[in-house]
Amino acid sequence: MTQDVEMKEQPAPSNSLSSFSPSTLHHLKEIASLIETGAYAREVRRIVRAVRLTMAIRRKLKAPVLSAFLNFALPPGSEAHSRLSSYLPKDDEHDMEVDTATSSLQASAKHPLPELEIYCYLLVLIFLIDQKKYDEAKACSSASIARLKNVNRRTVDVLAARLYFYYSLSYELTGDLAEIRG
């Protein structure tokens, strides 16, 4: 004798997983470690993967998250850190202090890799273009290309290709594309 049992619908497991999904800052830190591993092992494919992962989380980038990531990836007070931080809006000072309190201790002991510094330029540039702050994006892209010209490593080439794309896009969006043609 078998008996039919009515099964009640369970909530989708994706809903419960989304509440435990890692934050955008955590994703950025994982991407930074992927870039570091690729730079030390001289494996360009890891940096390609990092760029691909960045494009997947691009719409989740917010100013406090980027500020916290800059504090994690670059030594506070360095030229790159101060330059990139100047492009980010200063909305919630208190939230940023809470986010960066633990990560600034980790970054102070290490020297930034050129790949990681160029990646930070790329992140801020993508953020500025997505926020439709084209004049700031143009200034940031010019600074990033000036910094990029001082770096000659094969592992930077993938990041440089993306940086040049956004460099030309920022000039195109401001109507000044003819300035960079040479």
Coordinates of C-alpha atoms in Angstrom, one line a residue, residues 13 23 60 62 70 74 82 99 101 106-107 123 138 155 163 166-168 173:
P13 CA 18.5 27.7 -2.6
S23 CA 31.0 41.3 -0.7
K60 CA 28.7 46.6 -8.1
K62 CA 30.8 51.9 -5.3
L70 CA 42.8 51.2 -2.6
L74 CA 48.3 50.5 -2.3
S82 CA 46.6 59.8 -3.1
D99 CA 35.7 49.4 6.0
A101 CA 40.4 49.8 9.4
Q106 CA 47.7 44.5 5.8
A107 CA 48.9 46.8 3.0
L123 CA 39.2 50.1 -11.5
K138 CA 39.8 61.7 -18.9
T155 CA 52.3 40.7 -17.2
L163 CA 43.6 50.8 -20.0
Y166 CA 39.2 53.1 -21.6
Y167 CA 41.7 55.9 -22.2
S168 CA 40.5 56.3 -25.8
L173 CA 33.1 60.6 -24.5

